[in-house]
Coordinates of C-alpha atoms in Angstrom, one line a residue:
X1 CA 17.0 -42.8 -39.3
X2 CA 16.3 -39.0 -38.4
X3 CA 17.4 -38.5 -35.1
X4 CA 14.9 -35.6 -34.7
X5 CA 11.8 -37.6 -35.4
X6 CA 13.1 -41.2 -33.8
X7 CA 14.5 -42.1 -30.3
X8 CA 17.3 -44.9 -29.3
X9 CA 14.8 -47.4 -29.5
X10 CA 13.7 -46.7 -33.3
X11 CA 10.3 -45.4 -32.2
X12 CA 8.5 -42.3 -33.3
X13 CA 9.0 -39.3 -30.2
X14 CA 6.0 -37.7 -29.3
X15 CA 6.1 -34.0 -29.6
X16 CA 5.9 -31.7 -26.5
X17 CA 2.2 -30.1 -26.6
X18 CA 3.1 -26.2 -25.8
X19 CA 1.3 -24.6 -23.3
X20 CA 0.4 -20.6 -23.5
X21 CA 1.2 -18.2 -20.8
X22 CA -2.3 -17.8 -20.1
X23 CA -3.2 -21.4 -19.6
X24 CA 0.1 -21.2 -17.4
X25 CA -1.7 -18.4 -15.1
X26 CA -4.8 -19.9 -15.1
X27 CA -3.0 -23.2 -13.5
X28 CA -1.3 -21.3 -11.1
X29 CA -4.3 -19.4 -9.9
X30 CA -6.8 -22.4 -9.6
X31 CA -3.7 -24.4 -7.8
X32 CA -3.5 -21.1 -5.6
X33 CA -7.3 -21.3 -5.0
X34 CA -7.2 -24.8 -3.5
X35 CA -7.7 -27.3 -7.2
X36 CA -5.8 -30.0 -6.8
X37 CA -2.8 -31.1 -9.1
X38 CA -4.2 -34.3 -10.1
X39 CA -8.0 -32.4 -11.2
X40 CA -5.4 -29.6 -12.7
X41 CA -3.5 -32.2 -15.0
X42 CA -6.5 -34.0 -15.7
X43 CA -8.1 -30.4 -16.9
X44 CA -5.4 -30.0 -19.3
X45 CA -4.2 -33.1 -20.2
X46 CA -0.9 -33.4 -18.6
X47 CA 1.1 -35.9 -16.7
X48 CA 0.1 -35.0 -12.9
X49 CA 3.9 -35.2 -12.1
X50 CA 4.3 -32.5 -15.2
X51 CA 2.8 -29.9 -13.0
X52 CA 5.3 -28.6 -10.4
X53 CA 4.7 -25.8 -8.5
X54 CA 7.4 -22.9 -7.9
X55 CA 6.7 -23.6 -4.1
X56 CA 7.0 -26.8 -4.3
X57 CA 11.0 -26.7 -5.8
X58 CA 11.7 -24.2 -3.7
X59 CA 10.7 -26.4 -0.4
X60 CA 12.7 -29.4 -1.8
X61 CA 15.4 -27.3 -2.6
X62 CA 15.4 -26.2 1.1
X63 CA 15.0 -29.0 2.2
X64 CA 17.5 -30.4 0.5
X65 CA 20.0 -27.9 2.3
X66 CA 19.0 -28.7 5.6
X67 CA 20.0 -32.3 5.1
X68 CA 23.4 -31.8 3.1
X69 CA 23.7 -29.4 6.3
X70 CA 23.2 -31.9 8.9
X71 CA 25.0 -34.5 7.2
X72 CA 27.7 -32.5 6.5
X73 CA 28.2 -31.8 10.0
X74 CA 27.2 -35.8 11.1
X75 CA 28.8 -38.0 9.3
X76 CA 32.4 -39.0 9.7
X77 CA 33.5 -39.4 6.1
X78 CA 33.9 -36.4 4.6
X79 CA 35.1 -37.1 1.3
X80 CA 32.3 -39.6 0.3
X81 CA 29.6 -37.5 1.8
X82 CA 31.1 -34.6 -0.1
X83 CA 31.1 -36.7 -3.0
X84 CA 27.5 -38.1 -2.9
X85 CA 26.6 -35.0 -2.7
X86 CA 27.7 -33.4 -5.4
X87 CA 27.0 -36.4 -7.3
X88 CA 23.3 -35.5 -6.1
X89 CA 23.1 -32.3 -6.6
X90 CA 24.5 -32.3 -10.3
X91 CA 22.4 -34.7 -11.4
X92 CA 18.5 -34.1 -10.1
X93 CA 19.0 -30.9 -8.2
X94 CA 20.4 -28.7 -10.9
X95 CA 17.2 -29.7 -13.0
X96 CA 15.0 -28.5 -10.7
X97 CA 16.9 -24.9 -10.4
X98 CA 16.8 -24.6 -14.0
X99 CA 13.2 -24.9 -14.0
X100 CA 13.1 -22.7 -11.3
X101 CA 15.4 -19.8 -12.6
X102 CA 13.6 -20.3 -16.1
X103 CA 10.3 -19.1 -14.0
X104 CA 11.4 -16.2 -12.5
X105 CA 13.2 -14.8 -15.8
X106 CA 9.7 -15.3 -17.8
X107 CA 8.1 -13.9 -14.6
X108 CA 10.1 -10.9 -14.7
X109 CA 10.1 -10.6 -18.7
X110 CA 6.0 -11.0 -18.2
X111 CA 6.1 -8.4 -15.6
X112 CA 8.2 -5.5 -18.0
X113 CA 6.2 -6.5 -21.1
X114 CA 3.0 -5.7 -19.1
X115 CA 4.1 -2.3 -18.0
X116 CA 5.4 -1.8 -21.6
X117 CA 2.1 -2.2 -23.0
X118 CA 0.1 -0.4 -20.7
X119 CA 2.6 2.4 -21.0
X120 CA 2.3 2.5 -24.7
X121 CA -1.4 2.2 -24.7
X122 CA -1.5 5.3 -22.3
X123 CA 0.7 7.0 -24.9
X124 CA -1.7 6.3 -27.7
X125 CA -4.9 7.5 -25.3
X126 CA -2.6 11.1 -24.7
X127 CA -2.2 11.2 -28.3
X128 CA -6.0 10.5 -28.9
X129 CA -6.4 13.2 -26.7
X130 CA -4.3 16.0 -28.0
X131 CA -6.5 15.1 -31.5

């Protein structure tokens, strides 16, 4: 039994379908434009609870703050609401960061590789020129 190709259960995993950076931006745009996530998984054939929104984590995870703040300062037992809450935090919120700080890095790495480009291509136009 290949653990690559089988799961705990003995059946066959199905493979992650990869989605380009383009189809990526177009997602964000149309969700940006008012599509709903539902038409948007439907479009693209994903699970609708696949497509999360960078706004969206970032709410929860604000959220989230507000209420380990209020309990924090609220509830009388200190050591069990510190460690529910750590508990909480490791377990679901540190996914969502992940996800999160993934975004921003390939939003960032997106953004130099653009300028890269366009700075090369002017480079090759100058030396068009010179010609």
């Amino acid at each position: 039994m290949n653990p690559k190709v089988k799961d705990r259960t003995g059946e066959k995993k199905k493979r992650k379908k990869m989605i380009s950076m383009e189809a990526k931006h177009e997602i964000i745009a149309k969700h940006e434009r008012g599509v709903r996530i539902i038409d948007l998984a439907n479009e693209y054939g994903r699970n609708p609870s696949a497509i999360l929104t960078s706004r969206e984590i970032s709410d929860i995870l604000g959220k989230w703050q507000e209420v380990s703040d209020f309990v924090e300062k609220r509830h009388p037992e200190k050591l069990s609401k510190g460690r529910a809450s750590a508990l909480f935090y490791d377990k679901c919120l540190t996914f969502f960061r992940n996800i999160l700080k993934r975004r921003q890095k390939q939003t960032s790495l997106d953004r130099y590789l653009v300028k890269v480009s366009r700075s090369e291509s002017q480079e090759s136009e100058a030396k068009k020129a010179r010609r």
